[in-house]
Coordinates of N, CA and C in Angstrom, one line a residue:
X226 N 45.3 126.8 77.7 CA 45.3 126.7 79.1 C 44.0 127.2 79.7
X227 N 43.4 126.4 80.6 CA 42.2 126.8 81.2 C 42.4 128.1 82.1
X228 N 41.3 128.9 82.2 CA 41.4 130.2 82.9 C 41.9 130.0 84.3
X229 N 41.4 129.1 85.1 CA 41.9 129.0 86.5 C 43.4 128.6 86.5
X230 N 43.8 127.8 85.6 CA 45.2 127.4 85.6 C 46.1 128.7 85.2
X231 N 45.6 129.4 84.2 CA 46.3 130.6 83.8 C 46.4 131.6 85.0
X232 N 45.3 131.8 85.7 CA 45.3 132.7 86.8 C 46.2 132.2 87.9
X233 N 46.3 130.9 88.1 CA 47.2 130.4 89.1 C 48.6 130.6 88.8
X234 N 49.0 130.4 87.5 CA 50.3 130.6 87.0 C 50.8 132.1 87.2
X235 N 49.9 132.9 86.9 CA 50.1 134.4 87.0 C 50.3 134.7 88.5
X236 N 49.5 134.2 89.4 CA 49.6 134.5 90.8 C 50.9 133.9 91.3
X237 N 51.2 132.7 90.9 CA 52.5 132.1 91.3 C 53.7 132.9 91.0
X238 N 53.7 133.5 89.8 CA 54.8 134.4 89.4 C 54.9 135.6 90.4
X239 N 53.7 136.2 90.7 CA 53.7 137.3 91.6 C 54.1 136.9 93.0
X240 N 53.7 135.8 93.5 CA 54.1 135.3 94.8 C 55.6 135.1 94.9
X241 N 56.1 134.5 93.8 CA 57.6 134.2 93.8 C 58.4 135.5 94.0
X242 N 58.1 136.5 93.2 CA 58.9 137.7 93.3 C 58.6 138.5 94.6
X243 N 57.4 138.6 94.9 CA 57.0 139.4 96.1 C 57.6 138.7 97.4
X244 N 57.6 137.4 97.4 CA 58.2 136.7 98.6 C 59.7 136.9 98.6
X245 N 60.3 136.9 97.5 CA 61.8 137.1 97.5 C 62.1 138.5 98.0
X246 N 61.3 139.5 97.6 CA 61.5 140.9 98.1 C 61.1 141.2 99.5
X247 N 60.3 140.3 100.1 CA 59.7 140.6 101.4 C 58.5 141.5 101.3
X248 N 57.8 141.4 100.2 CA 56.6 142.3 100.0 C 55.3 141.5 99.8
X249 N 55.3 140.3 100.4 CA 54.1 139.5 100.2 C 52.8 140.1 100.7
X250 N 52.9 141.0 101.6 CA 51.7 141.6 102.2 C 50.9 142.4 101.1
X251 N 51.6 142.9 100.1 CA 51.0 143.6 99.0 C 50.0 142.7 98.2
X252 N 50.3 141.4 98.2 CA 49.4 140.5 97.4 C 48.2 140.0 98.2
X253 N 48.0 140.4 99.4 CA 46.9 139.8 100.2 C 45.5 140.0 99.5
X254 N 45.2 141.1 98.9 CA 43.9 141.2 98.2 C 43.8 140.2 97.0
X255 N 44.8 140.0 96.3 CA 44.8 139.0 95.2 C 44.7 137.6 95.7
X256 N 45.4 137.3 96.8 CA 45.4 136.0 97.3 C 44.0 135.7 97.9
X257 N 43.4 136.7 98.6 CA 42.1 136.5 99.1 C 41.1 136.2 98.0
X258 N 41.2 137.0 96.9 CA 40.3 136.8 95.8 C 40.4 135.4 95.2
X259 N 41.7 135.0 95.0 CA 41.9 133.7 94.4 C 41.4 132.5 95.3
X260 N 41.7 132.6 96.5 CA 41.2 131.5 97.5 C 39.7 131.5 97.5
X261 N 39.1 132.6 97.5 CA 37.6 132.6 97.6 C 37.0 132.0 96.3
X262 N 37.6 132.2 95.2 CA 37.1 131.7 93.9 C 37.5 130.2 93.7
X263 N 38.6 129.8 94.3 CA 39.1 128.5 94.1 C 39.5 127.9 95.5
X264 N 38.5 127.7 96.3 CA 38.8 127.2 97.7 C 39.4 125.8 97.8
X265 N 39.3 125.0 96.8 CA 39.9 123.7 96.9 C 41.3 123.6 96.5
X266 N 41.9 124.7 96.0 CA 43.3 124.8 95.7 C 44.0 125.3 97.0
X267 N 44.5 124.4 97.8 CA 45.0 124.7 99.1 C 46.3 125.4 99.1
X268 N 47.1 125.3 98.0 CA 48.5 125.8 98.0 C 48.5 127.3 98.3
X269 N 47.5 128.1 97.9 CA 47.6 129.5 98.0 C 47.1 129.9 99.4
X270 N 46.6 129.0 100.2 CA 46.1 129.4 101.5 C 47.3 129.6 102.5
X271 N 48.4 128.9 102.3 CA 49.6 129.1 103.1 C 50.2 130.4 102.7
X272 N 50.2 130.8 101.5 CA 50.8 132.1 101.1 C 49.9 133.3 101.5
X273 N 48.6 133.0 101.5 CA 47.7 134.0 102.0 C 48.0 134.3 103.5
X274 N 48.2 133.2 104.3 CA 48.5 133.3 105.7 C 49.9 134.1 105.9
X275 N 50.8 133.8 105.0 CA 52.1 134.5 105.1 C 51.9 136.0 104.8
X276 N 51.0 136.3 103.9 CA 50.7 137.7 103.6 C 50.1 138.4 104.8
X277 N 49.2 137.6 105.4 CA 48.5 138.2 106.6 C 49.6 138.4 107.7
X278 N 50.5 137.5 107.9 CA 51.5 137.6 108.9 C 52.4 138.9 108.6
X279 N 52.7 139.0 107.3 CA 53.5 140.2 106.9 C 52.8 141.5 107.2
X280 N 51.4 141.5 107.2 CA 50.7 142.7 107.5 C 50.5 142.9 109.0
X281 N 50.9 141.9 109.8 CA 50.8 142.0 111.2 C 49.6 141.2 111.8
X282 N 48.9 140.5 111.0 CA 47.8 139.7 111.5 C 48.3 138.3 111.9
X283 N 49.0 138.2 113.0 CA 49.5 136.9 113.4 C 48.4 135.9 113.8
X284 N 47.3 136.5 114.4 CA 46.2 135.6 114.8 C 45.5 135.0 113.6
X285 N 45.3 135.7 112.6 CA 44.7 135.2 111.3 C 45.6 134.2 110.7
X286 N 46.9 134.5 110.6 CA 47.9 133.6 110.0 C 48.0 132.3 110.8
X287 N 48.0 132.3 112.1 CA 48.1 131.1 112.9 C 46.8 130.3 112.7
X288 N 45.6 130.9 112.7 CA 44.4 130.2 112.5 C 44.4 129.4 111.1
X289 N 44.9 130.1 110.1 CA 45.0 129.4 108.8 C 46.0 128.3 108.9
X290 N 47.1 128.5 109.5 CA 48.1 127.4 109.7 C 47.5 126.2 110.4
X291 N 46.8 126.4 111.5 CA 46.2 125.3 112.2 C 45.2 124.6 111.4
X292 N 44.4 125.3 110.6 CA 43.4 124.7 109.7 C 44.1 123.8 108.7
X293 N 45.2 124.3 108.1 CA 46.0 123.5 107.1 C 46.6 122.2 107.8
X294 N 47.2 122.4 109.0 CA 47.8 121.3 109.7 C 46.7 120.2 110.0
X295 N 45.5 120.7 110.4 CA 44.5 119.8 110.8 C 44.0 119.0 109.6
X296 N 44.1 119.5 108.4 CA 43.7 118.8 107.2 C 44.7 117.7 106.8
X297 N 45.8 117.7 107.4 CA 46.8 116.6 107.1 C 47.9 117.1 106.1
X298 N 48.9 116.2 105.9 CA 50.0 116.6 105.1 C 49.9 116.0 103.7
X299 N 48.8 115.4 103.3 CA 48.7 114.8 102.0 C 49.0 115.8 100.8
X300 N 48.5 117.0 100.9 CA 48.8 117.9 99.8 C 50.3 118.2 99.6
X301 N 51.1 118.0 100.7 CA 52.5 118.3 100.6 C 53.3 117.0 100.2
X302 N 52.6 115.9 100.0 CA 53.2 114.7 99.6 C 52.9 114.3 98.2
X303 N 51.7 114.7 97.7 CA 51.4 114.4 96.3 C 50.4 115.4 95.8
X304 N 50.5 115.6 94.5 CA 49.6 116.6 93.9 C 50.4 117.5 92.9
X305 N 49.7 118.3 92.2 CA 50.3 119.1 91.2 C 51.2 120.2 91.8
X306 N 50.7 120.7 92.9 CA 51.5 121.8 93.6 C 52.1 121.4 94.9
X307 N 52.5 120.2 95.0 CA 53.0 119.7 96.3 C 54.2 120.4 96.8
X308 N 55.1 120.8 95.9 CA 56.4 121.5 96.3 C 56.1 122.9 96.8
X309 N 55.2 123.6 96.1 CA 54.8 124.9 96.5 C 54.1 124.9 97.9
X310 N 53.2 123.9 98.0 CA 52.4 123.7 99.2 C 53.4 123.5 100.4
X311 N 54.3 122.6 100.2 CA 55.2 122.2 101.3 C 56.1 123.4 101.7
X312 N 56.6 124.1 100.6 CA 57.4 125.3 100.8 C 56.7 126.4 101.6
X313 N 55.4 126.6 101.2 CA 54.6 127.7 101.8 C 54.3 127.3 103.3
X314 N 54.0 126.0 103.5 CA 53.6 125.6 104.8 C 54.9 125.7 105.8
X315 N 56.0 125.3 105.2 CA 57.2 125.4 106.0 C 57.6 126.8 106.3
X316 N 57.5 127.7 105.4 CA 57.8 129.1 105.6 C 56.8 129.7 106.6
X317 N 55.6 129.3 106.6 CA 54.6 129.8 107.5 C 54.9 129.3 108.9
X318 N 55.3 128.0 109.1 CA 55.8 127.5 110.3 C 56.9 128.3 110.9
X319 N 57.9 128.6 110.1 CA 59.0 129.5 110.5 C 58.5 130.8 111.0
X320 N 57.7 131.4 110.1 CA 57.2 132.8 110.4 C 56.5 132.9 111.7
X321 N 55.7 131.8 112.0 CA 55.0 131.8 113.3 C 55.8 131.2 114.4
X322 N 57.0 130.8 114.2 CA 57.9 130.2 115.1 C 57.1 129.0 115.9
X323 N 56.5 128.2 115.1 CA 55.8 127.1 115.6 C 56.7 125.8 115.7
X324 N 57.3 125.7 116.9 CA 58.2 124.6 117.1 C 57.5 123.2 117.2
X325 N 56.2 123.2 117.4 CA 55.5 122.0 117.6 C 55.5 121.2 116.3
X326 N 55.4 121.9 115.1 CA 55.4 121.2 113.9 C 56.7 121.3 113.0
X327 N 57.6 122.1 113.6 CA 58.8 122.3 112.8 C 59.6 121.1 112.5
X328 N 59.7 120.2 113.4 CA 60.5 118.9 113.2 C 59.9 118.1 112.1
X329 N 58.5 117.9 112.2 CA 57.9 117.1 111.1 C 58.0 117.7 109.8
X330 N 57.9 119.0 109.6 CA 58.1 119.7 108.4 C 59.5 119.6 107.9
X331 N 60.4 119.7 108.8 CA 61.9 119.6 108.5 C 62.2 118.2 107.9
X332 N 61.6 117.2 108.5 CA 61.8 115.8 108.0 C 61.2 115.7 106.6
X333 N 60.1 116.2 106.4 CA 59.5 116.1 105.0 C 60.3 116.9 104.0
X334 N 60.8 118.0 104.3 CA 61.6 118.8 103.4 C 62.9 118.1 103.0
X335 N 63.5 117.5 104.1 CA 64.8 116.8 103.8 C 64.7 115.6 102.9
X336 N 63.4 115.1 102.8 CA 63.2 113.9 101.9 C 63.0 114.3 100.5
X337 N 62.9 115.6 100.2 CA 62.7 116.0 98.8 C 63.9 115.6 98.0
X338 N 63.8 114.9 96.8 CA 64.9 114.5 96.1 C 65.6 115.6 95.2
X339 N 64.8 116.6 94.9 CA 65.3 117.7 94.0 C 65.9 118.8 94.9
X340 N 66.9 119.5 94.4 CA 67.5 120.6 95.2 C 66.7 121.9 95.3
X341 N 65.8 122.1 94.3 CA 65.0 123.4 94.3 C 63.5 123.1 94.4
X342 N 62.8 124.0 95.1 CA 61.4 123.9 95.2 C 60.8 124.5 93.9
X343 N 60.4 123.7 92.9 CA 59.9 124.2 91.7 C 58.6 123.5 91.3
X344 N 57.6 124.4 91.0 CA 56.3 123.9 90.5 C 56.0 124.7 89.3
X345 N 55.8 124.0 88.1 CA 55.4 124.8 87.0 C 56.3 125.9 86.6
X346 N 55.8 127.1 86.6 CA 56.6 128.3 86.3 C 57.1 129.1 87.4
X347 N 57.1 128.5 88.6 CA 57.6 129.3 89.8 C 58.6 128.5 90.6
X348 N 59.5 129.1 91.2 CA 60.4 128.5 92.2 C 60.4 129.3 93.5
X349 N 60.5 128.6 94.6 CA 60.6 129.3 95.9 C 62.0 129.1 96.5
X350 N 63.0 128.9 95.6 CA 64.3 128.8 96.1 C 64.7 127.4 96.4
X351 N 66.0 127.2 96.8 CA 66.5 125.8 97.1 C 65.9 125.4 98.4
X352 N 65.6 124.1 98.5 CA 65.1 123.5 99.8 C 66.0 123.8 100.9
X353 N 67.3 123.9 100.7 CA 68.3 124.1 101.7 C 68.0 125.4 102.5
X354 N 67.4 126.4 101.8 CA 67.1 127.7 102.5 C 66.0 127.4 103.6
X355 N 65.0 126.7 103.2 CA 63.9 126.4 104.1 C 64.4 125.4 105.2
X356 N 65.2 124.4 104.8 CA 65.7 123.5 105.8 C 66.5 124.2 106.9
X357 N 67.3 125.2 106.5 CA 68.1 125.9 107.4 C 67.2 126.7 108.4
X358 N 66.2 127.3 108.0 CA 65.3 128.0 108.9 C 64.5 127.0 109.8
X359 N 64.1 125.9 109.3 CA 63.4 124.9 110.1 C 64.3 124.3 111.1
X360 N 65.6 124.0 110.7 CA 66.5 123.4 111.6 C 66.9 124.4 112.8
X361 N 67.0 125.7 112.4 CA 67.2 126.7 113.4 C 66.1 126.8 114.4
X362 N 64.9 126.7 113.9 CA 63.7 126.7 114.8 C 63.7 125.5 115.7
X363 N 64.2 124.4 115.2 CA 64.3 123.2 116.1 C 65.4 123.2 117.0
X364 N 66.2 124.3 117.0 CA 67.4 124.4 117.9 C 68.6 123.6 117.4
X365 N 68.7 123.3 116.1 CA 69.8 122.6 115.5 C 70.7 123.6 114.8
X366 N 71.5 124.3 115.5 CA 72.2 125.4 114.9 C 73.3 125.0 113.9
X367 N 74.0 123.9 114.2 CA 75.0 123.5 113.3 C 74.4 123.0 112.0
X368 N 73.3 122.3 112.0 CA 72.7 121.8 110.8 C 72.1 123.0 110.0
X369 N 71.6 124.0 110.8 CA 71.0 125.2 110.1 C 72.1 125.9 109.3
X370 N 73.3 126.0 109.9 CA 74.4 126.7 109.3 C 74.8 125.9 108.0
X371 N 74.9 124.6 108.1 CA 75.3 123.8 107.0 C 74.3 123.9 105.8
X372 N 73.0 124.0 106.2 CA 72.0 124.2 105.1 C 72.1 125.5 104.4
X373 N 72.3 126.6 105.2 CA 72.5 127.9 104.6 C 73.7 128.0 103.7
X374 N 74.8 127.3 104.2 CA 76.0 127.3 103.3 C 75.7 126.6 102.0
X375 N 74.9 125.5 102.1 CA 74.5 124.8 100.8 C 73.6 125.7 100.0
X376 N 72.7 126.5 100.6 CA 71.9 127.4 99.8 C 72.7 128.4 99.1
X377 N 73.8 128.9 99.7 CA 74.7 129.9 99.1 C 75.3 129.2 97.8
X378 N 75.8 128.0 98.0 CA 76.4 127.3 96.9 C 75.4 127.1 95.7
X379 N 74.2 126.7 96.0 CA 73.2 126.4 95.0 C 72.8 127.8 94.4
X380 N 72.7 128.8 95.1 CA 72.3 130.1 94.6 C 73.4 130.6 93.7
X381 N 74.6 130.5 94.0 CA 75.7 131.0 93.2 C 75.8 130.2 91.9
X382 N 75.5 128.9 92.0 CA 75.6 128.0 90.8 C 74.5 128.4 89.8
X383 N 73.3 128.8 90.3 CA 72.2 129.2 89.4 C 72.2 130.8 89.2
X384 N 73.2 131.5 89.7 CA 73.3 132.9 89.6 C 72.0 133.6 90.2
X385 N 71.5 133.0 91.2 CA 70.2 133.5 91.9 C 70.7 134.4 93.0
X386 N 70.9 135.6 92.7 CA 71.5 136.6 93.7 C 70.6 136.8 94.9
X387 N 69.3 136.8 94.7 CA 68.4 137.0 95.9 C 68.6 135.8 96.9
X388 N 68.7 134.6 96.4 CA 68.9 133.5 97.2 C 70.2 133.6 98.0
X389 N 71.2 133.9 97.3 CA 72.5 134.1 98.0 C 72.5 135.1 99.1
X390 N 71.9 136.3 98.8 CA 71.8 137.3 99.8 C 71.0 136.9 101.0
X391 N 69.9 136.2 100.7 CA 69.0 135.7 101.8 C 69.8 134.7 102.7
X392 N 70.5 133.8 102.0 CA 71.2 132.7 102.8 C 72.4 133.3 103.5
X393 N 73.1 134.3 102.9 CA 74.2 134.9 103.6 C 73.8 135.6 104.9
X394 N 72.7 136.3 104.8 CA 72.2 137.0 106.0 C 71.7 136.1 107.1
X395 N 71.1 135.0 106.7 CA 70.6 134.0 107.6 C 71.7 133.2 108.3
X396 N 72.8 132.9 107.5 CA 73.9 132.2 108.0 C 74.6 133.1 109.1
X397 N 74.8 134.3 108.8 CA 75.4 135.2 109.8 C 74.6 135.2 111.1
X398 N 73.3 135.3 110.9 CA 72.4 135.3 112.1 C 72.6 134.1 112.9
X399 N 72.8 132.9 112.3 CA 73.0 131.7 113.0 C 74.4 131.7 113.7
X400 N 75.4 132.2 113.0 CA 76.7 132.3 113.6 C 76.8 133.2 114.8
X401 N 75.9 134.2 114.9 CA 75.9 135.1 116.0 C 75.5 134.4 117.3
X402 N 75.0 133.2 117.2 CA 74.6 132.4 118.4 C 75.8 131.7 119.0
X403 N 76.9 131.7 118.4 CA 78.1 131.1 119.0 C 79.2 132.1 119.2
X404 N 80.4 131.6 119.5 CA 81.6 132.4 119.7 C 82.2 132.9 118.3
X405 N 82.5 134.1 118.2 CA 83.1 134.7 117.0 C 84.4 135.3 117.3
X406 N 85.5 134.8 116.7 CA 86.8 135.4 116.9 C 86.9 136.5 115.8
X407 N 88.0 137.2 115.8 CA 88.2 138.3 114.9 C 88.1 137.9 113.4
X408 N 88.6 136.7 113.1 CA 88.6 136.2 111.7 C 87.1 135.9 111.3
X409 N 86.4 135.3 112.2 CA 85.0 134.9 111.9 C 84.2 136.2 111.8
X410 N 84.5 137.2 112.6 CA 83.8 138.4 112.5 C 84.0 139.1 111.1
X411 N 85.3 139.0 110.7 CA 85.6 139.6 109.4 C 84.9 139.0 108.3
X412 N 84.8 137.6 108.3 CA 84.1 136.9 107.3 C 82.6 137.2 107.3
X413 N 82.1 137.3 108.5 CA 80.6 137.7 108.6 C 80.4 139.1 108.1
X414 N 81.3 140.0 108.3 CA 81.1 141.4 107.8 C 81.2 141.4 106.3
X415 N 82.1 140.6 105.7 CA 82.2 140.5 104.3 C 80.9 140.0 103.7
X416 N 80.4 138.9 104.3 CA 79.2 138.3 103.8 C 78.0 139.3 103.8
X417 N 77.9 140.0 104.9 CA 76.8 141.0 105.1 C 77.0 142.1 104.1
X418 N 78.2 142.5 103.8 CA 78.4 143.6 102.8 C 78.0 143.2 101.4
X419 N 78.3 141.9 101.0 CA 77.9 141.4 99.7 C 76.3 141.3 99.7
X420 N 75.8 140.8 100.8 CA 74.3 140.6 100.8 C 73.6 141.9 100.8
X421 N 74.2 142.9 101.4 CA 73.6 144.3 101.4 C 73.6 144.9 100.1
X422 N 74.7 144.7 99.4 CA 74.8 145.3 98.0 C 73.7 144.7 97.1
X423 N 73.6 143.4 97.2 CA 72.5 142.7 96.4 C 71.1 143.2 96.8
X424 N 70.9 143.2 98.1 CA 69.6 143.6 98.6 C 69.2 145.0 98.2
X425 N 70.2 145.9 98.2 CA 69.9 147.3 97.7 C 69.6 147.3 96.2
X426 N 70.3 146.6 95.5 CA 70.2 146.6 94.0 C 68.8 146.0 93.6
X427 N 68.4 145.0 94.4 CA 67.1 144.3 94.0 C 66.0 144.6 94.9
X428 N 66.2 145.5 95.8 CA 65.1 146.0 96.7 C 64.5 144.8 97.5
X429 N 65.4 144.1 98.2 CA 65.0 143.0 99.1 C 64.8 143.5 100.5
X430 N 63.7 144.0 100.8 CA 63.4 144.8 102.0 C 63.6 144.0 103.2
X431 N 63.2 142.7 103.2 CA 63.4 141.9 104.4 C 64.9 141.6 104.7
X432 N 65.6 141.4 103.6 CA 67.1 141.1 103.8 C 67.8 142.4 104.4
X433 N 67.4 143.5 103.8 CA 68.0 144.8 104.3 C 67.7 145.0 105.8
X434 N 66.4 144.7 106.2 CA 66.1 144.8 107.6 C 66.8 143.9 108.5
X435 N 67.0 142.6 108.1 CA 67.8 141.7 108.8 C 69.3 142.1 109.0
X436 N 69.8 142.6 107.9 CA 71.2 143.0 107.9 C 71.4 144.2 108.9
X437 N 70.5 145.1 108.9 CA 70.6 146.2 109.8 C 70.6 145.7 111.3
X438 N 69.8 144.8 111.6 CA 69.8 144.2 112.9 C 71.1 143.5 113.2
X439 N 71.6 142.7 112.2 CA 72.8 141.9 112.5 C 74.0 142.8 112.6
X440 N 74.1 143.9 111.9 CA 75.2 144.8 112.0 C 75.3 145.4 113.4
X441 N 74.2 145.6 114.0 CA 74.2 146.1 115.4 C 74.7 145.1 116.4
X442 N 74.5 143.8 116.1 CA 74.9 142.7 117.0 C 76.3 142.2 116.7
X443 N 76.8 142.4 115.5 CA 78.1 141.8 115.2 C 79.2 142.2 116.0
X444 N 79.5 143.5 116.3 CA 80.6 143.8 117.1 C 80.6 143.2 118.5
X445 N 79.4 143.2 119.1 CA 79.3 142.7 120.5 C 79.4 141.2 120.5
X446 N 79.3 140.5 119.4 CA 79.3 139.0 119.4 C 80.7 138.5 119.6
X447 N 81.7 139.4 119.4 CA 83.1 138.9 119.5 C 83.4 138.6 121.0
X448 N 84.0 137.5 121.3 CA 84.2 137.1 122.6 C 83.2 136.2 123.2
X449 N 82.1 135.9 122.4 CA 81.2 134.9 122.8 C 80.0 135.5 123.5
X450 N 79.8 136.8 123.5 CA 78.6 137.3 124.2 C 77.3 136.8 123.5
X451 N 76.4 136.4 124.3 CA 75.1 135.9 123.7 C 74.4 137.1 123.0
X452 N 73.9 136.8 121.8 CA 73.2 137.8 121.0 C 71.9 138.1 121.7
X453 N 71.4 139.4 121.5 CA 70.1 139.8 122.1 C 69.0 139.3 121.3
X454 N 67.8 139.6 121.7 CA 66.6 139.1 121.0 C 66.5 139.5 119.6
X455 N 67.1 140.7 119.2 CA 67.1 141.1 117.8 C 67.8 140.1 116.9
X456 N 69.0 139.6 117.4 CA 69.7 138.6 116.6 C 68.9 137.3 116.5
X457 N 68.2 136.9 117.6 CA 67.4 135.7 117.6 C 66.3 135.8 116.6
X458 N 65.7 137.0 116.6 CA 64.6 137.1 115.6 C 65.1 137.1 114.2
X459 N 66.3 137.6 114.0 CA 66.9 137.6 112.7 C 67.3 136.3 112.1
X460 N 67.2 135.2 112.9 CA 67.6 133.9 112.4 C 66.5 133.2 111.6
X461 N 65.3 133.8 111.5 CA 64.2 133.1 110.8 C 64.3 133.4 109.3
X462 N 64.2 132.4 108.5 CA 64.2 132.7 107.1 C 63.4 131.7 106.4
X463 N 63.1 131.9 105.4 CA 62.5 131.0 104.7 C 62.4 131.2 103.3
X464 N 61.6 130.6 102.7 CA 61.4 130.4 101.3 C 61.3 131.6 100.6
X465 N 61.2 131.4 102.0 CA 61.0 132.2 101.7 C 60.6 132.8 102.2
X466 N 62.6 133.4 102.4 CA 62.1 134.5 103.0 C 60.8 134.3 102.6
X467 N 60.4 132.9 101.3 CA 59.0 133.1 101.0 C 58.6 133.6 102.3
X468 N 59.2 134.4 103.0 CA 58.6 134.6 104.2 C 59.2 135.5 105.2
X469 N 58.3 136.3 105.5 CA 58.6 137.5 106.3 C 58.6 137.1 107.7
X470 N 57.8 136.7 107.8 CA 58.0 135.9 109.0 C 58.8 136.6 110.0
X471 N 59.7 136.0 110.7 CA 60.5 136.6 111.7 C 61.8 137.2 111.2
X472 N 62.0 137.0 109.9 CA 63.3 137.4 109.3 C 63.8 138.7 109.7

């Protein structure tokens, strides 16, 4: 294997796990170095932007996103890393809450024929997880909930516990936008308990943070009270979590 390819595979493995855990900011130095040495490999620029966003540099992340959007969507349609590129771009869109491009990216993701975003030796989870976050950003709450439910099924089938925990917490976040009766509240509490156990065992810091916010909102949601801004922020998810984003 050529050295740039080997380095890319190694970086991909790091991105995959750090994104799942909500620790992508820790990879910013490595992502900066790789992008500087291989500027024509666009896939890592979206993840670098996500790392910047996780560090609090929303201006830098948005500038990178706008540059990638201006370059067109061809890298997300064909190429060696098209799935990773599309997944990263979609997660960045969610993290930035960029509604202007959310619909276009949602349509592109829904056209993917495979259930999981897999390139080479890395996966960024099932497409349903990203579709749910993009649908939520587009204001399509029912579709978002259906996508997160699908992500839970796919995650359980593959025994991908981080995916299940991420999807469970995001599904509850969406459900808080509607009326919850006692039974629905009980189901939501059970889902959060399972997700929290997984998140603690695997150190999924972004999932734990989202669950903490949702637990504060859950009792007040009974009777149809509108969730506060904390619950609204908790509805963003992505690939990842690839994405910290607003999760």
